[in-house]
Amino acid sequence: MTTLGAVFRPQLPPERLRDVARTADAAGLEELWLWEDCFLQSGIASAAAALAWTERLRVGVGLLPVPLRNVALATMEAATLHRMFPDRVVLGVGHGVQRWMAQTGARVDSPVTLLREHLDAMRALLRGERVSTEGRYVTLDDVALDWPPPTPLPVLAGALGPRSLRLTGEAADGTILDSSVPPAGVRHACQLIEEGRAAGGRTGPHAVVVYLLAATGPGAAERLGAELEHYAPATRPELGAAGDAEAVAEAVQRLVEAGATTVVLQPTADEPDPEGFVRFVAEDVRPLVP
């Protein structure tokens, strides 16, 4: 069955998260996803709070920019969340927006190399291994977690370019695609991910999480159109969904048919009713998605 989620966008002030998370939990939403966008909100702090405020909701962070996060610290945070909230945490890492990374002095010459080194070290630490490595960017000297998760925590990675997509197949447990990727792009991305999985000898499950811009209620089409203005005109007609639950569910299904295993509905930045949006996803769209 396809997993369906929704985004709490960091354009909302952090104090709004509690009501949105509790509404999502009460409505039966499967997953609430958070972003660590510069310079808005922390992904880990927000995830910990949302998990503590809810009972069953799974919380995803998509994604943590690895240039900003030492791998040992990021892994300690991941393990801590997983032990406190078993089976309710989904974490993704990625290159980060390069302009933002440059603003912080953290931009690197080879984002793909950094992501590979970070993924290899993080997944090994989460397996409870003791790690020593001296890479181009990641260096660890006899590091092991004192409190590793009882079972390895899957680590997802965001990607768009061909090299990064192959890397996620080879070195991550899942791939996150943003809302700029239409169904045809998802299908192509899955092919590149499979090439990476074959190169890395990976045979286990691999999640493909895809964000989908969505708007409902009064002015939905206009709000969605304004949000899509910065995307390439060639792909804009295939991006996003505006209207009732049936229209949104049809757009979700197109992504599922292209290879998505999880679709996360992303409201517009000016969504007037965030609590209503998560109820709409859980109560109206979910019954229409197989």
XYZ file of C-alpha atoms in Angstrom:
290
model
C 0.000 0.000 0.000
C 1.202 3.482 -0.843
C 2.201 5.570 2.169
C 0.655 9.035 2.199
C 2.018 11.989 4.132
C 1.914 15.758 4.366
C 4.476 18.515 4.908
C 4.608 21.023 7.731
C 6.305 23.813 5.829
C 8.902 25.844 7.733
C 7.449 29.063 6.361
C 5.049 28.640 9.291
C 6.436 29.758 12.661
C 7.714 26.877 14.822
C 4.992 27.426 17.422
C 2.393 26.294 14.877
C 3.878 22.783 14.710
C 2.186 21.501 17.873
C -1.372 22.032 16.641
C -0.605 20.707 13.151
C 1.125 17.581 14.502
C -1.657 16.836 16.963
C -4.287 17.362 14.281
C -2.415 15.006 11.951
C -2.147 12.379 14.699
C -5.845 12.583 15.574
C -6.885 12.434 11.909
C -4.862 9.267 11.281
C -2.259 10.768 8.941
C 0.538 8.271 8.389
C 3.497 10.625 8.115
C 4.230 14.295 8.769
C 7.362 15.570 7.044
C 9.567 18.472 8.126
C 12.269 20.424 6.306
C 15.559 21.794 7.566
C 15.584 24.739 5.183
C 18.010 27.580 5.804
C 17.450 29.686 7.750
C 14.043 28.695 9.036
C 13.814 25.735 11.425
C 15.885 22.858 12.769
C 14.825 19.473 11.470
C 15.921 17.490 14.521
C 14.490 19.850 17.147
C 11.188 20.034 15.275
C 11.031 16.258 14.809
C 11.679 15.596 18.505
C 8.911 17.975 19.519
C 6.403 16.583 17.010
C 7.137 13.022 18.126
C 6.695 13.941 21.781
C 3.392 15.707 21.124
C 1.883 12.717 19.266
C 1.189 9.034 19.882
C 1.390 7.164 16.600
C 2.342 9.646 13.867
C 5.547 8.896 11.952
C 7.718 11.982 11.498
C 10.107 12.423 8.595
C 12.868 14.957 8.093
C 13.595 15.494 4.452
C 16.261 16.515 4.527
C 19.271 17.284 6.743
C 22.011 19.072 4.705
C 25.200 17.110 5.335
C 27.612 20.060 4.889
C 26.050 21.577 8.022
C 26.084 18.387 10.104
C 29.026 16.451 11.485
C 28.223 12.812 10.822
C 28.878 11.692 14.414
C 26.495 14.304 15.812
C 23.826 13.646 13.179
C 24.011 9.913 13.882
C 23.766 10.404 17.654
C 20.641 12.495 17.110
C 19.154 9.893 14.789
C 19.834 7.048 17.219
C 18.433 9.012 20.157
C 15.189 9.748 18.330
C 14.848 6.146 17.200
C 15.333 4.754 20.721
C 12.854 7.213 22.242
C 10.282 6.820 19.454
C 10.786 3.380 17.870
C 9.545 2.926 14.302
C 8.268 6.504 14.137
C 11.311 8.286 12.685
C 12.256 8.693 9.006
C 15.433 10.667 8.319
C 16.794 11.884 5.025
C 20.110 13.585 4.281
C 21.287 15.446 1.220
C 23.541 18.001 -0.416
C 21.596 21.015 0.787
C 20.955 24.065 -1.379
C 24.422 25.095 -2.520
C 23.751 28.824 -2.221
C 22.758 28.313 1.429
C 25.778 26.127 2.065
C 27.999 28.886 0.677
C 26.338 31.427 2.965
C 27.302 29.322 5.993
C 30.862 28.666 4.825
C 30.061 24.947 4.535
C 29.939 24.483 0.751
C 32.261 21.751 -0.520
C 33.883 21.172 -3.901
C 32.360 17.707 -4.334
C 28.872 17.370 -2.794
C 28.548 13.821 -4.155
C 31.767 12.715 -2.433
C 30.644 14.243 0.857
C 27.217 12.596 0.653
C 28.742 9.187 -0.076
C 31.171 9.460 2.850
C 28.429 10.685 5.173
C 26.031 7.889 4.178
C 28.638 5.162 4.543
C 29.700 6.360 8.001
C 26.186 7.063 9.261
C 24.751 3.724 8.209
C 27.716 1.863 9.716
C 27.348 3.690 13.040
C 23.621 2.991 13.096
C 24.394 -0.708 12.611
C 26.367 -0.524 15.853
C 29.771 -0.743 14.178
C 32.948 0.942 15.396
C 34.141 3.199 12.610
C 37.522 4.640 11.689
C 37.717 6.425 8.370
C 39.678 9.260 6.819
C 37.936 10.462 3.703
C 38.067 13.678 1.771
C 35.465 15.229 4.082
C 34.482 12.693 6.763
C 37.018 11.657 9.389
C 36.233 9.367 12.339
C 38.736 7.811 14.734
C 37.459 4.727 16.569
C 33.887 6.046 16.889
C 30.955 3.898 17.999
C 27.566 4.773 19.460
C 27.079 3.812 23.090
C 23.321 3.711 22.455
C 22.818 2.489 18.894
C 19.252 1.770 17.830
C 18.133 -1.824 18.592
C 17.562 -2.287 14.857
C 19.330 -0.304 12.119
C 17.548 2.935 11.260
C 17.032 3.353 7.503
C 18.711 6.454 6.098
C 17.218 8.129 3.037
C 18.953 10.619 0.774
C 17.651 13.403 -1.411
C 18.822 13.631 -5.004
C 18.036 15.114 -8.402
C 21.055 14.688 -10.696
C 22.028 11.354 -12.287
C 25.192 10.844 -10.185
C 23.362 11.605 -6.961
C 20.433 9.351 -7.869
C 22.758 6.423 -8.617
C 24.492 7.130 -5.305
C 21.238 6.922 -3.347
C 20.571 3.528 -4.874
C 24.046 2.321 -3.980
C 24.567 3.873 -0.539
C 21.171 4.863 0.949
C 18.066 2.961 2.031
C 15.706 5.201 0.114
C 15.520 8.269 -2.109
C 13.670 11.562 -1.665
C 12.561 13.488 -4.766
C 11.268 17.041 -4.466
C 8.101 18.499 -5.941
C 9.874 19.665 -9.115
C 9.935 16.078 -10.428
C 6.969 15.086 -12.656
C 5.862 11.456 -13.106
C 8.167 10.929 -16.094
C 11.052 12.235 -14.004
C 10.172 9.854 -11.184
C 10.227 6.954 -13.623
C 13.652 7.996 -14.921
C 14.947 8.534 -11.386
C 13.889 5.001 -10.433
C 15.893 3.642 -13.354
C 19.008 5.490 -12.166
C 18.421 4.338 -8.588
C 18.235 0.738 -9.797
C 21.530 1.186 -11.635
C 23.099 2.272 -8.362
C 21.545 -0.612 -6.466
C 22.927 -3.061 -8.998
C 26.391 -1.496 -8.770
C 26.312 -1.727 -4.980
C 24.840 -5.216 -4.829
C 21.807 -3.880 -2.948
C 18.827 -6.235 -2.871
C 16.695 -5.047 0.052
C 13.739 -2.664 -0.122
C 14.370 0.891 -1.279
C 11.802 3.585 -0.525
C 11.099 6.301 -3.091
C 9.556 9.347 -1.406
C 8.122 12.001 -3.724
C 6.729 15.391 -2.735
C 3.612 16.585 -4.566
C 2.421 20.177 -4.453
C -1.279 20.251 -3.623
C -3.947 22.826 -2.917
C -7.627 22.506 -2.063
C -10.438 24.796 -1.077
C -11.132 28.348 -2.248
C -8.514 29.751 -4.602
C -6.683 26.408 -4.843
C -5.825 26.668 -8.546
C -4.574 30.229 -8.194
C -2.406 29.408 -5.166
C -0.923 26.378 -6.891
C -0.256 28.346 -10.070
C 1.574 31.049 -8.148
C 3.720 28.430 -6.398
C 4.638 26.791 -9.695
C 5.811 30.016 -11.345
C 9.482 29.324 -10.586
C 9.438 25.835 -12.174
C 10.342 25.190 -15.807
C 7.347 25.839 -18.097
C 7.871 22.495 -19.838
C 7.138 20.543 -16.681
C 4.677 22.841 -14.936
C 1.504 21.278 -16.407
C 2.480 17.915 -14.873
C 3.383 19.290 -11.458
C 0.994 19.631 -8.560
C -2.704 19.099 -8.062
C -5.467 21.530 -7.219
C -9.068 20.737 -6.384
C -10.970 18.128 -4.456
C -9.763 14.823 -3.009
C -10.369 12.945 -6.259
C -8.178 15.335 -8.255
C -5.378 15.082 -5.712
C -5.663 11.293 -5.451
C -5.372 10.983 -9.244
C -2.116 12.967 -9.165
C -0.834 10.770 -6.331
C -1.641 7.660 -8.338
C 0.335 8.930 -11.336
C 3.413 9.211 -9.122
C 2.814 5.756 -7.659
C 2.562 4.266 -11.128
C 5.888 5.925 -11.946
C 7.587 4.246 -8.961
C 6.868 6.281 -5.814
C 6.350 4.211 -2.662
C 5.489 7.256 -0.517
C 3.828 10.455 -1.697
C 4.014 13.469 0.599
C 1.510 16.207 -0.156
C 3.131 19.620 0.049
C 0.812 22.578 0.688
C 1.523 25.929 -0.873
C 3.600 28.318 1.197
C 0.497 30.474 1.713
C -1.821 27.607 2.725
C -4.488 29.360 4.827
C -5.436 26.345 6.963
C -2.508 23.975 7.724
C -4.551 21.933 10.207
C -7.333 21.581 7.662
C -4.804 20.508 5.033
C -3.512 17.550 7.075
C -7.116 16.516 7.856
C -7.885 16.702 4.128
C -4.954 14.409 3.329
C -5.785 11.886 6.060
C -9.567 11.838 5.860
C -10.392 12.659 2.232
C -7.431 11.713 0.015
C -6.197 8.623 1.905
C -9.362 6.517 1.271
C -8.956 7.128 -2.477
C -5.312 5.985 -2.661
C -4.762 2.202 -2.811
